[in-house]
Coordinates of C-alpha atoms and ligand atoms in Angstrom, one line a residue:
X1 CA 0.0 0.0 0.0
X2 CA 1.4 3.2 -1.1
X3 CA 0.5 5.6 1.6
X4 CA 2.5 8.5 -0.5
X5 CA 4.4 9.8 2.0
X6 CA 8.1 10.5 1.5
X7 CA 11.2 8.2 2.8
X8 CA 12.8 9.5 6.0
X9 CA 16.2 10.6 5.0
X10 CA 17.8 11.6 8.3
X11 CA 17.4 9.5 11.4
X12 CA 19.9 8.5 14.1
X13 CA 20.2 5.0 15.9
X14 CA 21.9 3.7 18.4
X15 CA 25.2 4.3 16.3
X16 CA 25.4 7.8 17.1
X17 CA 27.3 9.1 19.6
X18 CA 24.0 11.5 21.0
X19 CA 21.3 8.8 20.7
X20 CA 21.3 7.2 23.7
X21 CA 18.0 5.9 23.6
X22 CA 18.1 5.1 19.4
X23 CA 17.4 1.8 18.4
X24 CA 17.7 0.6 14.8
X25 CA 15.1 -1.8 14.8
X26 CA 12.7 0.2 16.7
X27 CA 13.0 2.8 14.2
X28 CA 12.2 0.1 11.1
X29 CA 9.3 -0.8 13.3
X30 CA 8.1 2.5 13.3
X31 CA 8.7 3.3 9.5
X32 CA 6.8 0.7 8.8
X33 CA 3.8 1.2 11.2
X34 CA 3.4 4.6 9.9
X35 CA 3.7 4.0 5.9
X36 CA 6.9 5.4 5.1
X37 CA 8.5 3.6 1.9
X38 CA 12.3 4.3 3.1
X39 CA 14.4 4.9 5.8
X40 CA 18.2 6.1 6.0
X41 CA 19.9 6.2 8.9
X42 CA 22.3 8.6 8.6
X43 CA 24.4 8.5 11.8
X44 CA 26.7 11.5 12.7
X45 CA 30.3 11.2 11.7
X46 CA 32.2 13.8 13.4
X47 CA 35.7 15.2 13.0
X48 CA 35.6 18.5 14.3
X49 CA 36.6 18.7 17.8
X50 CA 34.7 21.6 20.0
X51 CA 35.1 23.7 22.6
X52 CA 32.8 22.4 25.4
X53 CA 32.4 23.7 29.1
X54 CA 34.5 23.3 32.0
X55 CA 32.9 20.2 33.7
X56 CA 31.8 18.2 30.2
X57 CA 29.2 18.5 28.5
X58 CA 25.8 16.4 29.1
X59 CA 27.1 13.4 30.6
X60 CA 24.4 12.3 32.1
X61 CA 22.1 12.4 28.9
X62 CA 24.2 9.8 27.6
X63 CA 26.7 11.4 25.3
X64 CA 29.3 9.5 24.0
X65 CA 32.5 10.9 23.2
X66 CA 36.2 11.6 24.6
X67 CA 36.2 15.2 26.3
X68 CA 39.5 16.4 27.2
X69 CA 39.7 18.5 30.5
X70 CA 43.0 20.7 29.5
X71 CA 41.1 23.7 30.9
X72 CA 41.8 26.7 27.8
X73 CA 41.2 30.1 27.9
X74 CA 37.3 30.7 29.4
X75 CA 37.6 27.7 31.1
X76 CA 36.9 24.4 28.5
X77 CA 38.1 21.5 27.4
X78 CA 38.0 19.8 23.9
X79 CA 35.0 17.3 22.8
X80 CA 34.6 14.9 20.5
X81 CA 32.1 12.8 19.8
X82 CA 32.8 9.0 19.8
X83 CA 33.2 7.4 16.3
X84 CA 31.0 5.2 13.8
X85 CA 31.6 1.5 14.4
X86 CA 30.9 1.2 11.2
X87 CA 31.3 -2.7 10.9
X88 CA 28.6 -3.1 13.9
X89 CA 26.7 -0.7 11.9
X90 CA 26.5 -2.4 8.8
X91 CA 25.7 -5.5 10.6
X92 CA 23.1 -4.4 12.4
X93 CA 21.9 -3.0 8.8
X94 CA 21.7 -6.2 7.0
X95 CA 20.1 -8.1 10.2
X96 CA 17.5 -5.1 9.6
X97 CA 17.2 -5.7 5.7
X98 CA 16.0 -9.4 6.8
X99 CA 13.5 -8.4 9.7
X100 CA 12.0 -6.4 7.6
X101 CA 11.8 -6.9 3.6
X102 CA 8.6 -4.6 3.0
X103 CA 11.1 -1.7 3.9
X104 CA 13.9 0.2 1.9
X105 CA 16.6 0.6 4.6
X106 CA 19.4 2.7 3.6
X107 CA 22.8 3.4 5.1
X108 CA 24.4 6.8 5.6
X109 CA 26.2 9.2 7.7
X110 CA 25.3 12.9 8.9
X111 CA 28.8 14.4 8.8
X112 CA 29.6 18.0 10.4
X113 CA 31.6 20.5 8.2
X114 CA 32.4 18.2 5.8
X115 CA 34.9 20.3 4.1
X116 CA 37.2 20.3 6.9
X117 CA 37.5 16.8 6.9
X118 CA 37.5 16.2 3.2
X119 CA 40.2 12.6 3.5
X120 CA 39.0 11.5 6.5
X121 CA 35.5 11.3 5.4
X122 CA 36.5 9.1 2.1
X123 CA 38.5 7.2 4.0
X124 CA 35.0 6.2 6.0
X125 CA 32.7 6.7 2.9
X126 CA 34.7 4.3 1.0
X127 CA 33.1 1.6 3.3
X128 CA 29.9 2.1 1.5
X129 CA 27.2 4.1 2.6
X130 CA 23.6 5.2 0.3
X131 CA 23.3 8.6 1.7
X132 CA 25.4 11.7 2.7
X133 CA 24.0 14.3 4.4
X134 CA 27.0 17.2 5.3
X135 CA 25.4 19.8 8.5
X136 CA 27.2 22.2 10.2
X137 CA 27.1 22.1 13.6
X138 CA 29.4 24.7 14.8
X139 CA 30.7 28.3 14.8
X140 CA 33.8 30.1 15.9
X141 CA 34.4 30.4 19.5
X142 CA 34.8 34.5 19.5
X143 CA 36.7 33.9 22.7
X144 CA 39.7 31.3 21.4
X145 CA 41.0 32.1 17.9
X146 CA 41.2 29.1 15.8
X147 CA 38.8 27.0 17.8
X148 CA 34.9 25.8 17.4
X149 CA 32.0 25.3 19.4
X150 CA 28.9 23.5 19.1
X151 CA 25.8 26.1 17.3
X152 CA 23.9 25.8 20.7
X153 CA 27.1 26.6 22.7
X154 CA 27.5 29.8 20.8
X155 CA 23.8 31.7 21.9
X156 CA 25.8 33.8 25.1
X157 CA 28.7 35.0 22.4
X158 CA 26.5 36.3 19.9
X159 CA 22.9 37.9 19.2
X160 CA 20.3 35.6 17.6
X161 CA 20.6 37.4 13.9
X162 CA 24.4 37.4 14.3
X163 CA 24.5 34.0 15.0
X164 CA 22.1 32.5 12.2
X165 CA 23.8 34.9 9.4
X166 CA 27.1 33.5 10.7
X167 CA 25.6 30.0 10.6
X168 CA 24.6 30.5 6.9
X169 CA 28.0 31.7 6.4
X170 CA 30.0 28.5 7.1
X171 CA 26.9 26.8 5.4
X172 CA 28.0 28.5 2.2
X173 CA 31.6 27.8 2.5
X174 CA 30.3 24.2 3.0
X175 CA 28.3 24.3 -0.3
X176 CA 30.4 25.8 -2.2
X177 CA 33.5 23.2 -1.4
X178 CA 33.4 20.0 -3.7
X179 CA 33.7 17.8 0.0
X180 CA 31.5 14.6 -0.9
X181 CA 28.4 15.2 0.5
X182 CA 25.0 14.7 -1.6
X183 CA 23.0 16.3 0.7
X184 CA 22.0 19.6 2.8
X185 CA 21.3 18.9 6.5
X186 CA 19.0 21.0 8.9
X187 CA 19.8 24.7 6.9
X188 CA 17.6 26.0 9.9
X189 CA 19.3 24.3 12.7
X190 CA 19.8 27.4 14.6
X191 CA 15.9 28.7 14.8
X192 CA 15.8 25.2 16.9
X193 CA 17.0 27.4 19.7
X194 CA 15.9 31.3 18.1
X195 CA 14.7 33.0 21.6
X196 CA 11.1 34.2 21.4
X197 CA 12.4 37.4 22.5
X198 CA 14.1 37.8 19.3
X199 CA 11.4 38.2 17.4
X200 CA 9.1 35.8 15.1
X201 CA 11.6 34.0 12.5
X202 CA 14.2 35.9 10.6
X203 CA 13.9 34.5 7.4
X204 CA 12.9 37.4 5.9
X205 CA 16.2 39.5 7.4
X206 CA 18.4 36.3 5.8
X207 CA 16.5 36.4 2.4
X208 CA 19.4 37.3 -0.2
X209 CA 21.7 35.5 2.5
X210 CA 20.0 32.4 2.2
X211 CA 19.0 32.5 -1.7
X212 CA 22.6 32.9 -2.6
X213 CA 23.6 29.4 -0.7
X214 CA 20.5 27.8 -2.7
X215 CA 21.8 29.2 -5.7
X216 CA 25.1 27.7 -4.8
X217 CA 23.6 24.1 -3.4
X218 CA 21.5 24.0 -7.1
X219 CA 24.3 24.4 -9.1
X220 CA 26.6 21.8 -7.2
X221 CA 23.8 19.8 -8.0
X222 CA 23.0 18.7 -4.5
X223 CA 19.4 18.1 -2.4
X224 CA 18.2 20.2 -0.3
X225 CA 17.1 18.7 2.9
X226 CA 13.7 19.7 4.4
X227 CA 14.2 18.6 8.1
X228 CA 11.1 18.4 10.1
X229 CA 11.8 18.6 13.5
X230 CA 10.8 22.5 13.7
X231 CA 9.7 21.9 10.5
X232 CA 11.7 24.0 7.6
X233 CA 10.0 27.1 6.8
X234 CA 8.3 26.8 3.4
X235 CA 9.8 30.3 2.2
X236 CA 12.7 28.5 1.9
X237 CA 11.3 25.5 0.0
X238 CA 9.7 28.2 -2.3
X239 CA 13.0 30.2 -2.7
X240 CA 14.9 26.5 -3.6
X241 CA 12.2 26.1 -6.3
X242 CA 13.3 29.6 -7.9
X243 CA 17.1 28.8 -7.4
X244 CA 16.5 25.7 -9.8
X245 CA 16.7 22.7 -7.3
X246 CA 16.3 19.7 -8.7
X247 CA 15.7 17.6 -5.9
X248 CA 14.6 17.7 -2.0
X249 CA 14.8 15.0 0.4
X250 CA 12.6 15.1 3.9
X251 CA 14.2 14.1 7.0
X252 CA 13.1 13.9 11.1
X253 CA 15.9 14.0 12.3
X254 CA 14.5 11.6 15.1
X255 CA 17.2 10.5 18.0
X256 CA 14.8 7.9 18.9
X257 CA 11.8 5.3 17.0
X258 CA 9.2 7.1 17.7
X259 CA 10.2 10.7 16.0
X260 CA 10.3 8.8 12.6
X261 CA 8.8 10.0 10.0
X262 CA 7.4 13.2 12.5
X263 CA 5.1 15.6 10.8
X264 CA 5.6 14.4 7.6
X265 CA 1.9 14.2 6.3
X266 CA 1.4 17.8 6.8
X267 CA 5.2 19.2 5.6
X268 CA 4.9 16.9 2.9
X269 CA 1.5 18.4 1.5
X270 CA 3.1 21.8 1.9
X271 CA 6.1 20.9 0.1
X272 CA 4.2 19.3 -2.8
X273 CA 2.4 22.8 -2.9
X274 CA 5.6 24.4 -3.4
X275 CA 6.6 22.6 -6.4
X276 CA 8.0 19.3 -5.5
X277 CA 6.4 15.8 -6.0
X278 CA 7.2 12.1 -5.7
X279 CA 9.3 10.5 -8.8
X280 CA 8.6 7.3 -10.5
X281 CA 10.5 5.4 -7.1
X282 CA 8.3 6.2 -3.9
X283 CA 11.3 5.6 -2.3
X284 CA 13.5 8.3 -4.0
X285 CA 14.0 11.9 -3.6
X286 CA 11.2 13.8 -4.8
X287 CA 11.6 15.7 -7.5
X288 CA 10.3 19.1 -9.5
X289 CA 7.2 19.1 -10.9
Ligands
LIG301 ZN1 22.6 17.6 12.5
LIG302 ZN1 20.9 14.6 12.6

């Protein structure tokens, strides 16, 4: 039964180093009980090392990762999250692939700032993998030249504009790098945290901003990503339709089975309204109309 929905492009299992309470076959469960036709999971694959407060950072939520308590300048030490075991992984994929037939499982990675970490990522990619999605996750730390720190680290350094414009900046230098990624992750990821008191969302200050790295993600020929998890604002589904996009992809973003396939009845009519509709494979990225 095709229930048209899209495939769920970005998810995270138990193979990333945040997702304490992901589990693989929970989320295939999930998939299937609400009629998606695919689902990636695209687990983070980190290189960047960041900044992160004196005292670490979220222990007890279950991070995984080696944090490094050389106490710099401001008081931090250096974080990083724990890497892809990626032949557990593509076990766990293929025991996956036999539970459940009726469901396109595809691998992939979510890697951060991809083109700072252009030979390390082949090196992993050449392992095999469906689906690349490349995010940024991080900004300069204002206080230590040279070093990074996670996007939700950097709200006391900067105001809410300056941060998102500076956000879109490193978003651009990502785009317009040839790093191998096929996909855009989470363009909005900072809005996940934009302060009411900042006024409603500041798309319309980031317009010419933001159509620029479109125009720049169409011609590399890559996908935009329309994460759902605040959901993407459909301006910016619009403005990829005028910058030529050939392609979008839809992705939760879920930590955890039961954010699979979140809201994607609803952003999925709204993208279809904005120009974008399933292809011949249900499974695939949608396409122009
Ligand atoms: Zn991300
Ligand atoms: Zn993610």
């Amino acid at each position: 039964m095709d229930s048209g929905l899209p495939a769920d492009d970005h998810t995270h299992t138990q193979f990333s180093w945040d997702a304490a309470f992901g589990d693989m076959e929970g989320s295939c469960r999930r998939a299937v009980d609400v009629g998606l036709p695919a689902v990636a999971f695209t687990e983070h694959l980190d290189f960047t090392v960041w900044n992160a407060p004196t005292g670490g950072w979220n222990w007890d939520e279950g991070i995984r990762g080696t944090y490094d308590d050389a106490v710099g300048p401001g008081g931090h030490g250096h974080f990083r999250g724990a890497p892809l075991d990626v032949d557990a992984y593509h076990a766990e994929i293929a025991r996956c692939r036999d539970l459940f037939p009726e469901l396109t499982i595809r691998s992939g990675v979510e890697v951060s700032e991809v083109h700072w970490h252009a030979e390390d990522v082949q090196a992993v990619l050449s392992r095999g993998f469906d689906r690349v999605v490349g995010s940024v996750h991080t900004l300069d730390d204002l206080r230590v030249p040279g070093e990074v720190l996670l996007v939700d680290h950097a709200e006391d350094q900067r105001q809410p504009l300056d941060l998102f414009e500076a956000y879109l900046r490193q978003v651009e230098d990502m785009v317009a790098s040839d790093a191998p990624f096929e996909v855009l992750g989470h363009v909005d990821f900072p809005l996940r945290h934009w302060p009411a008191t900042a006024g409603p969302s500041p798309w319309g200050r980031v317009e010419e901003q933001t159509r620029h790295v479109l125009g720049l993600l169409a011609a590399s020929g890559r996908v935009l990503e329309v994460n759902t998890s605040i959901p993407l604002d459909l301006r910016v589904v619009h403005w990829w339709h005028e910058a030529g996009g050939a392609a979008v992809s839809f992705g939760s973003d879920a930590h955890e089975p039961d954010r699979v396939g979140r809201r994607f009845r609803e952003v999925s009519r709204a993208v279809a309204a904005a120009g974008f509709a399933v292809s011949g494979d249900p499974t695939a990225f949608w396409g122009r109309r």
